[in-house]
Coordinates of C-alpha atoms in Angstrom, one line a residue:
M1 CA 55.5 134.4 120.7
P2 CA 51.3 134.4 120.0
S3 CA 49.8 130.9 120.3
V4 CA 48.0 129.7 116.6
S5 CA 44.2 129.7 117.2
E6 CA 41.9 127.9 114.6
K7 CA 40.1 130.8 114.1
T8 CA 40.9 134.0 112.7
P9 CA 43.3 135.4 115.2
V10 CA 42.3 139.4 114.1
S11 CA 40.2 142.0 116.2
E12 CA 37.8 143.6 114.4
A13 CA 39.7 146.8 114.5
T14 CA 42.3 145.7 112.0
L15 CA 38.7 144.7 109.5
P16 CA 37.7 146.8 107.3
S17 CA 33.2 148.1 106.6
P18 CA 31.8 146.9 103.7
T19 CA 31.8 149.4 101.0
T20 CA 30.5 149.2 97.4
S21 CA 33.7 151.9 96.6
V22 CA 36.9 150.2 97.0
E23 CA 39.9 152.9 96.6
I24 CA 42.9 150.9 96.4
N25 CA 45.8 152.3 99.0
T26 CA 49.3 152.1 97.7
H27 CA 51.2 152.4 100.7
L28 CA 49.3 149.6 102.6
D29 CA 49.6 146.2 102.1
K30 CA 48.6 144.8 99.5
A31 CA 46.7 142.2 101.3
Y32 CA 44.8 144.8 103.0
N33 CA 43.2 146.5 99.8
Y34 CA 42.3 142.8 98.4
I35 CA 40.7 142.2 102.4
Q36 CA 39.2 145.7 101.9
N37 CA 37.2 144.7 98.5
T38 CA 36.1 141.7 99.4
A39 CA 34.8 143.2 103.2
S40 CA 31.2 141.9 102.9
L41 CA 32.1 138.2 102.6
N42 CA 31.6 136.3 105.4
T43 CA 34.2 133.7 106.9
G44 CA 33.3 132.8 109.8
D45 CA 32.9 129.2 109.0
V46 CA 35.8 128.8 107.0
D47 CA 38.1 125.6 108.4
I48 CA 41.4 127.9 109.1
R49 CA 43.0 124.0 109.2
A50 CA 41.3 122.9 106.1
V51 CA 43.2 125.5 104.1
R52 CA 46.6 125.2 105.8
R53 CA 46.7 121.2 104.5
K54 CA 45.7 122.6 100.9
V55 CA 48.1 125.4 101.4
D56 CA 51.0 122.9 102.8
F57 CA 49.6 120.5 99.6
R58 CA 50.2 122.6 96.7
L59 CA 53.6 124.6 98.3
I60 CA 55.3 121.6 100.2
P61 CA 56.5 119.4 98.4
I62 CA 57.9 121.6 95.3
M63 CA 59.6 123.8 97.5
L64 CA 61.3 120.2 99.3
L65 CA 62.0 119.4 95.5
V66 CA 63.9 122.8 94.7
Y67 CA 65.8 122.3 98.1
A68 CA 66.6 118.8 97.2
M69 CA 67.6 119.6 93.5
Q70 CA 69.8 122.8 95.1
V71 CA 71.6 120.9 97.2
L72 CA 72.4 117.9 95.1
D73 CA 73.9 119.9 92.2
K74 CA 75.6 121.9 94.7
V75 CA 77.4 119.2 96.5
N76 CA 77.6 116.3 93.6
I77 CA 81.2 117.4 93.3
N78 CA 81.7 116.0 96.6
Y79 CA 80.0 112.3 95.0
A80 CA 82.2 112.9 91.2
A81 CA 85.4 113.6 93.3
V82 CA 85.4 110.1 94.4
M83 CA 84.5 109.0 90.6
G84 CA 87.6 109.9 88.7
F85 CA 86.7 113.2 88.4
N86 CA 89.6 115.0 89.5
Q87 CA 91.9 112.8 87.7
D88 CA 90.3 113.3 84.1
L89 CA 90.0 117.4 85.0
H90 CA 93.2 116.9 85.8
L91 CA 92.9 119.3 89.2
K92 CA 96.0 119.6 90.5
G93 CA 96.7 121.9 94.4
N94 CA 94.1 123.4 95.8
N95 CA 92.0 123.3 92.4
F96 CA 89.1 121.5 93.3
S97 CA 89.2 124.0 96.7
D98 CA 89.1 126.8 94.8
A99 CA 86.6 125.3 92.1
T100 CA 84.3 125.0 95.6
T101 CA 85.1 128.2 97.1
A102 CA 84.6 130.0 93.8
F103 CA 80.4 129.4 94.0
S104 CA 80.4 130.5 97.1
V105 CA 82.3 133.4 95.8
A106 CA 79.5 134.1 92.8
V107 CA 76.6 133.1 95.2
L108 CA 77.2 136.0 97.7
I109 CA 78.1 138.5 94.9
A110 CA 75.0 137.0 92.8
E111 CA 72.3 138.1 97.0
I112 CA 73.0 141.5 96.1
P113 CA 70.7 142.2 93.1
N114 CA 68.2 139.5 94.1
G115 CA 67.9 141.7 97.6
Y116 CA 66.1 144.2 94.8
F117 CA 64.9 140.9 92.2
L118 CA 62.8 139.6 95.3
Q119 CA 61.3 143.4 96.3
K120 CA 59.7 144.2 92.6
L121 CA 59.4 140.3 91.4
P122 CA 57.0 136.9 92.4
A123 CA 59.6 134.8 94.6
G124 CA 58.1 131.7 93.5
K125 CA 58.6 132.4 89.7
W126 CA 62.1 133.8 90.0
L127 CA 63.1 130.9 91.8
G128 CA 61.5 128.7 89.6
S129 CA 63.6 130.5 86.5
N130 CA 66.9 130.3 88.5
V131 CA 66.0 126.1 89.4
V132 CA 65.6 125.5 85.6
L133 CA 68.8 127.5 84.2
W134 CA 70.9 125.9 87.2
G135 CA 69.9 122.7 85.7
I136 CA 71.3 124.2 82.5
V137 CA 74.3 125.0 83.9
T138 CA 74.3 121.4 86.1
C139 CA 74.1 119.5 82.7
C140 CA 77.0 121.3 81.2
F141 CA 79.7 120.4 83.4
A142 CA 79.5 117.1 82.0
G143 CA 81.6 119.2 79.3
T144 CA 84.2 120.6 81.3
T145 CA 87.7 119.7 80.2
N146 CA 89.9 121.7 82.8
Y147 CA 89.9 123.4 85.8
S148 CA 88.8 126.2 84.1
T149 CA 86.1 125.4 82.4
L150 CA 85.1 123.5 86.0
L151 CA 85.9 127.1 87.6
T152 CA 83.3 128.3 85.2
A153 CA 80.5 126.3 85.4
R154 CA 80.8 126.7 89.3
I155 CA 80.5 129.9 89.1
F156 CA 77.4 130.4 87.1
L157 CA 76.0 127.8 89.6
G158 CA 76.2 129.8 92.2
I159 CA 74.8 132.5 90.1
F160 CA 71.6 131.0 90.0
E161 CA 71.0 129.0 93.2
A162 CA 71.9 131.8 95.2
C163 CA 68.1 133.1 95.1
T164 CA 67.2 129.5 96.5
S165 CA 66.8 130.0 100.4
P166 CA 65.5 134.3 100.6
C167 CA 62.9 132.5 97.9
L168 CA 61.7 129.7 99.8
M169 CA 62.6 131.8 103.1
L170 CA 59.9 134.5 102.0
I171 CA 57.5 132.1 100.2
C172 CA 56.9 130.3 103.5
S173 CA 56.7 133.5 105.3
Q174 CA 54.2 134.6 103.0
W175 CA 51.0 131.7 103.9
Y176 CA 51.6 131.2 107.5
T177 CA 52.2 132.0 110.9
R178 CA 55.4 132.4 112.9
S179 CA 54.5 129.8 114.7
E180 CA 53.0 127.6 111.4
A181 CA 56.6 128.7 109.1
A182 CA 58.0 126.9 111.5
S183 CA 57.6 123.5 110.8
R184 CA 57.3 124.3 106.9
F185 CA 60.6 125.6 106.9
Q186 CA 61.7 121.9 108.4
F187 CA 59.4 120.1 105.8
W188 CA 61.4 122.1 102.4
F189 CA 64.6 121.9 104.7
M190 CA 64.1 117.8 104.2
G191 CA 65.5 118.1 100.8
L192 CA 69.0 118.3 102.4
P193 CA 69.0 114.9 104.2
V194 CA 66.8 113.7 101.4
A195 CA 69.8 114.8 99.3
Q196 CA 71.8 113.5 101.3
I197 CA 71.0 110.3 101.0
L198 CA 70.1 109.6 97.9
G199 CA 73.8 111.6 96.8
G200 CA 75.3 108.0 98.7
L201 CA 73.0 106.5 96.1
I202 CA 73.6 107.5 92.7
S203 CA 77.3 108.4 93.4
F204 CA 77.3 104.5 94.2
A205 CA 75.2 103.8 90.8
F206 CA 76.9 105.9 88.4
Q207 CA 80.4 104.1 89.5
H208 CA 78.7 100.9 87.9
V209 CA 78.2 102.7 84.6
E210 CA 80.8 100.4 82.7
D211 CA 81.9 100.3 78.7
A212 CA 79.7 103.9 78.2
E213 CA 81.0 107.0 76.1
L214 CA 81.2 108.8 78.9
E215 CA 82.4 109.2 81.9
G216 CA 80.2 107.6 84.5
W217 CA 80.5 111.0 86.9
R218 CA 79.7 112.7 83.3
I219 CA 76.1 111.2 82.9
M220 CA 75.5 111.4 86.5
F221 CA 75.5 115.9 86.0
L222 CA 73.1 114.6 82.8
V223 CA 70.8 113.4 84.5
L224 CA 70.6 115.4 87.6
G225 CA 70.5 119.2 85.2
A226 CA 67.9 117.1 83.2
V227 CA 65.6 116.0 86.4
T228 CA 66.4 119.6 87.6
I229 CA 65.5 121.5 84.7
L230 CA 61.9 119.7 85.0
I231 CA 61.3 120.7 88.8
G232 CA 62.2 124.5 88.1
A233 CA 59.4 124.2 85.3
G234 CA 57.1 122.9 87.9
A235 CA 57.9 125.3 90.4
V236 CA 57.5 128.3 88.1
Y237 CA 53.7 126.4 87.2
V238 CA 53.1 125.5 91.0
L239 CA 54.7 128.0 93.1
P240 CA 51.6 130.9 93.2
D241 CA 52.6 135.0 93.5
S242 CA 51.0 135.7 96.6
P243 CA 48.0 134.4 98.4
M244 CA 45.5 136.9 96.5
K245 CA 46.3 135.4 93.1
V246 CA 46.0 131.8 94.1
K247 CA 43.4 129.8 92.0
W248 CA 42.9 126.9 93.8
L249 CA 41.4 129.2 96.9
S250 CA 38.0 130.1 96.7
E251 CA 37.8 134.0 97.9
R252 CA 36.4 133.4 101.2
E253 CA 39.0 131.3 102.1
K254 CA 41.9 133.8 101.1
V255 CA 40.3 136.3 103.0
A256 CA 40.1 133.5 106.1
L257 CA 44.1 132.6 104.8
L258 CA 45.2 136.7 105.5
L259 CA 43.3 137.6 108.4
H260 CA 45.1 134.6 110.0
I261 CA 48.5 134.8 109.7
S262 CA 47.9 138.9 109.9
E263 CA 49.2 137.9 113.6
N264 CA 52.8 138.4 111.9
R265 CA 52.2 142.3 112.0
T266 CA 54.5 141.6 109.2
G267 CA 52.1 141.9 105.5
V268 CA 52.1 140.1 102.6
E269 CA 52.7 141.6 99.9
N270 CA 54.2 145.6 98.6
R271 CA 56.5 146.7 96.0
R272 CA 58.1 150.0 96.9
F273 CA 60.9 149.8 97.9
E274 CA 61.6 152.3 101.5
R275 CA 65.1 153.2 101.2
A276 CA 64.8 154.1 105.4
Q277 CA 63.8 150.4 105.5
L278 CA 67.7 149.5 103.9
K279 CA 69.0 151.9 106.3
E280 CA 67.5 150.8 109.8
L281 CA 68.6 146.9 108.1
V282 CA 72.0 148.5 108.2
L283 CA 72.2 149.7 111.7
D284 CA 70.2 146.7 113.3
P285 CA 72.1 144.6 115.5
Q286 CA 70.1 141.5 115.0
I287 CA 70.8 141.0 111.4
W288 CA 74.7 140.9 112.0
L289 CA 74.7 138.8 114.7
L290 CA 72.0 136.5 112.4
T291 CA 74.5 136.7 109.2
L292 CA 77.8 135.7 112.0
I293 CA 76.3 132.7 113.2
N294 CA 74.9 131.6 109.7
C295 CA 78.2 132.3 108.4
L296 CA 79.9 130.0 111.2
I297 CA 77.6 127.4 110.6
A298 CA 78.7 127.3 106.9
I299 CA 82.1 127.0 107.4
S300 CA 81.3 123.5 109.2
S301 CA 78.0 122.4 107.1
G302 CA 79.7 123.8 103.9
V303 CA 82.9 121.9 104.4
I304 CA 80.7 118.7 105.4
N305 CA 78.9 119.1 103.0
A306 CA 81.5 119.2 100.3
Y307 CA 84.3 116.5 101.4
S308 CA 82.6 114.4 103.2
S309 CA 83.6 111.7 100.6
T310 CA 87.0 112.2 101.1
I311 CA 87.4 112.2 104.7
I312 CA 86.0 109.0 104.6
K313 CA 87.8 108.0 101.2
Q314 CA 90.5 108.7 103.6
F315 CA 89.4 106.5 106.3
G316 CA 90.9 103.6 103.5
Y317 CA 87.7 102.6 102.3
T318 CA 87.6 102.8 98.7
S319 CA 85.4 105.1 97.0
K320 CA 81.8 102.5 96.7
E321 CA 82.2 102.3 100.6
A322 CA 82.8 106.0 100.9
A323 CA 79.5 106.5 98.7
L324 CA 77.5 104.0 100.6
L325 CA 79.0 105.4 104.3
N326 CA 78.6 108.6 103.2
M327 CA 74.8 107.8 103.2
P328 CA 73.8 108.3 107.3
S329 CA 75.2 111.8 106.9
G330 CA 71.8 112.6 105.7
L331 CA 70.2 110.5 108.3
I332 CA 71.5 112.5 111.0
S333 CA 70.5 115.7 109.0
F334 CA 66.7 114.3 108.7
V335 CA 66.5 113.2 112.6
F336 CA 67.8 116.5 114.3
A337 CA 65.7 118.2 111.0
L338 CA 62.3 116.5 112.7
L339 CA 63.1 117.5 116.8
V340 CA 64.3 120.8 115.7
A341 CA 60.6 121.2 113.4
F342 CA 58.5 119.3 116.2
G343 CA 60.3 121.5 119.2
V344 CA 60.0 124.9 117.8
R345 CA 56.5 124.2 116.9
H346 CA 55.6 123.1 120.2
T347 CA 58.0 124.9 122.7
S348 CA 59.7 128.5 120.2
H349 CA 62.8 128.6 122.0
R350 CA 64.3 128.7 118.7
W351 CA 67.7 129.9 120.4
A352 CA 67.7 126.7 122.5
W353 CA 67.2 123.8 120.1
L354 CA 69.9 126.0 117.7
L355 CA 72.5 125.1 121.2
S356 CA 70.9 121.1 120.7
C357 CA 72.8 121.0 117.5
C358 CA 75.4 122.1 118.1
I359 CA 76.3 120.3 121.3
P360 CA 76.3 117.1 119.0
A361 CA 78.1 118.5 116.3
I362 CA 81.2 119.9 118.2
L363 CA 81.8 116.6 119.6
G364 CA 81.6 114.9 116.3
G365 CA 84.4 118.0 115.4
A366 CA 86.3 116.9 118.5
L367 CA 86.3 112.5 117.2
M368 CA 87.2 113.6 113.7
S369 CA 90.6 116.0 115.0
F370 CA 91.7 113.4 118.2
A371 CA 90.1 110.0 118.1
P372 CA 93.0 107.0 117.1
K373 CA 93.4 107.2 112.9
D374 CA 93.2 103.5 112.8
N375 CA 90.0 103.8 115.2
K376 CA 87.3 103.7 112.3
P377 CA 84.1 103.9 113.6
A378 CA 85.8 106.7 115.9
L379 CA 86.0 108.4 113.1
L380 CA 82.5 107.7 111.0
T381 CA 80.9 108.8 114.4
G382 CA 82.6 112.3 113.8
V383 CA 81.3 112.9 110.3
Y384 CA 78.0 112.1 110.7
L385 CA 77.3 114.2 114.0
V386 CA 78.7 116.8 112.4
N387 CA 75.7 116.9 109.8
A388 CA 73.5 117.7 113.3
I389 CA 74.8 120.9 112.8
T390 CA 72.5 121.5 109.5
P391 CA 69.0 122.2 111.3
T392 CA 70.4 124.7 112.2
I393 CA 70.6 126.7 108.8
I394 CA 66.8 127.1 109.0
I395 CA 66.0 128.3 111.9
I396 CA 68.1 130.9 111.6
Y397 CA 65.8 131.2 108.2
Q398 CA 62.5 131.0 110.3
W399 CA 63.8 133.3 112.5
T400 CA 65.0 135.9 109.9
M401 CA 62.0 135.9 108.6
C402 CA 59.7 135.8 112.5
N403 CA 61.6 139.2 113.8
V404 CA 62.4 141.2 110.9
A405 CA 59.6 143.6 109.0
G406 CA 58.4 145.8 106.5
H407 CA 58.7 144.3 103.1
T408 CA 62.1 146.0 101.8
K409 CA 63.8 145.5 105.0
R410 CA 62.7 141.5 105.5
A411 CA 63.4 141.3 101.2
V412 CA 66.6 142.8 101.9
A413 CA 67.3 140.5 105.3
A414 CA 66.5 137.5 103.6
V415 CA 70.0 137.4 101.1
V416 CA 72.3 139.4 103.6
V417 CA 71.6 136.4 106.1
A418 CA 71.9 134.2 103.0
G419 CA 74.5 135.7 101.8
G420 CA 76.4 134.8 105.3
F421 CA 76.2 130.7 104.5
G422 CA 77.8 132.3 100.7
A423 CA 80.2 133.6 103.3
G424 CA 81.0 130.4 105.7
S425 CA 80.9 128.4 102.6
I426 CA 83.4 130.5 101.2
I427 CA 86.0 129.7 104.2
G428 CA 85.1 126.8 105.2
P429 CA 86.8 124.9 101.8
Q430 CA 89.8 127.1 102.1
T431 CA 91.0 125.2 105.3
F432 CA 91.5 122.1 103.3
R433 CA 94.7 122.7 102.2
K434 CA 96.7 120.4 100.0
E435 CA 99.5 120.6 102.3
D436 CA 97.2 119.1 105.0
A437 CA 96.5 116.4 103.4
P438 CA 95.1 113.7 104.2
N439 CA 94.6 113.8 107.4
Y440 CA 93.6 117.7 107.5
H441 CA 94.1 118.0 111.1
T442 CA 93.6 122.4 111.7
A443 CA 90.5 122.0 109.2
K444 CA 89.0 119.6 111.5
V445 CA 90.3 121.5 114.4
I446 CA 88.2 125.3 113.1
L447 CA 85.5 123.4 112.2
M448 CA 84.8 122.4 116.0
A449 CA 85.5 125.7 116.9
T450 CA 83.5 127.1 114.1
Q451 CA 80.9 125.3 115.9
A452 CA 81.7 126.5 119.6
S453 CA 81.4 130.0 118.1
A454 CA 78.0 129.6 116.8
A455 CA 76.6 128.4 119.8
G456 CA 78.2 131.7 121.4
V457 CA 76.5 134.1 120.0
T458 CA 73.4 132.6 119.6
V459 CA 73.0 133.3 123.5
G460 CA 74.3 136.6 122.4
L461 CA 71.0 136.8 120.4
F462 CA 69.3 135.4 122.6
A463 CA 69.5 137.9 125.0
Y464 CA 69.1 140.3 122.3
Y465 CA 65.8 139.8 121.8
V466 CA 65.3 139.5 125.3
W467 CA 66.3 143.1 125.8
A468 CA 64.8 144.9 123.0
N469 CA 61.4 142.8 123.8
R470 CA 61.4 144.6 126.9
V471 CA 62.6 147.8 125.7
K472 CA 59.2 147.1 123.8
E473 CA 57.1 146.8 126.4
R474 CA 58.6 150.2 128.0
R475 CA 57.2 151.7 125.3
S476 CA 53.8 150.9 124.5
R477 CA 52.9 150.9 128.5
K478 CA 54.5 155.1 128.0
L479 CA 52.2 155.1 124.6
E480 CA 49.3 154.3 127.1
A481 CA 50.3 155.9 129.4
E482 CA 49.7 159.9 127.1
G483 CA 46.2 158.2 126.1
V484 CA 47.9 157.8 122.5
A485 CA 46.1 155.1 120.5
V486 CA 47.3 152.0 118.4
D487 CA 46.4 152.2 114.3
A488 CA 45.1 148.9 114.1
T489 CA 45.2 149.1 110.1
E490 CA 48.6 150.6 110.1
D491 CA 49.9 148.4 112.6
T492 CA 48.9 145.1 110.7
W493 CA 49.4 146.3 107.1
G494 CA 51.1 149.7 107.4
N495 CA 54.4 148.2 105.7
L496 CA 56.4 149.5 109.5
T497 CA 59.1 147.5 111.1
D498 CA 59.5 145.7 113.5
K499 CA 61.7 148.6 115.6
E500 CA 58.4 150.7 114.0
N501 CA 56.0 149.1 115.2
P502 CA 54.9 149.4 118.9
E503 CA 52.9 145.9 119.0
F504 CA 55.7 143.7 116.8
R505 CA 57.4 141.7 119.7
Y506 CA 60.4 139.5 119.0
V507 CA 60.6 135.3 119.1
Y508 CA 63.0 133.9 120.8

């Protein structure tokens, strides 16, 4: 993949010449039109590293907070389950599993309109608005009284949370080169292990609520919902619509940044909906391989997020002990996320780093499935190791944004791949059936098998990218031999898809 240069990595051929009369080309990316309007600015002495630090400081913290609350609000019934939640709502049979699944079904369905909205609306504003709405829904969980009200709340929570990953994916791809984005994706993904660690502490704290008018778990939902609403309002205010509209960069810094990220050949902003790109996406093997990997991983990661406290409690621990013993899961996720962020940033090889996360997770699944039932250390180790799989999700999201070009195709690809996670999250909870309690042996075996399958499909995707790049190389040599010149402006800013652009190369 291209190395990261600290100077503007764009050839002069892609730059417009200074002009006093500018004609806006709606076919080209809005970033190109912005550069054309400011062509007289000298950006040679702009320190791109300082600009990048500004962007990091403004974007990454709020993105991390949004993702952390998305995880907390999604899995807080995992913690509520050991706080008397099931008994207070009179849940029976597979009610808890079905409520967990209903959330994922809502996410999967809501991804369909999200693909359109992300093409037409600024991702930051769309994300922040939905965060506020799901914060309100989280507060409403405190008023649930039975299975029907729980199901309704879970469905609305899924509808509003559905946009989170696609929005964060698109925002990151607007501001960073492909190699820079690898670590930034992992930085905001740190919200997941932070949520896992905080979730255990929060559950433990609210289990000590006594002599209150409301049960501890109801107060927990109210507090988490209020925090989410505040963070959502902050996201609306902080997250800019695009690099061209941001107020905390000078004009010279904006242009330098746009020229710096132009090496991606994926553009920044174009609101035209291209039906041809949608057709190409449907026929693109990489989209469905990425979606399948995400689905397989979600089966296990979704299960461990929704049921880890319940599983640990069934090892013979109390509810309070289970809440605290669940915290190391977040530490494992945090460590592997850091390793992946460093590895992908400096060595690329996303496929290899994905496999390196799958292997300990497979071992964890094996310990959960086959370790003696009286060997608590081995069983707990299995639960913790399974969490090594979670950083692979962000590898897939970042991989998607690196290898999909064309604004319509990229926006829809974000929700399709994220939809794969929703599909896996539907399947995962259904493997934990009432009739398999308390050991849930079948579910644990399925968890291990899906992780191994994800590793196998990853190797297949790696092979596909190697083949696709060789085809592109042959095509480029043929064009060069025929004397066909590549239009540098069209190549960089022309809203071409990864398949249409002869200069585009897939990273792996």
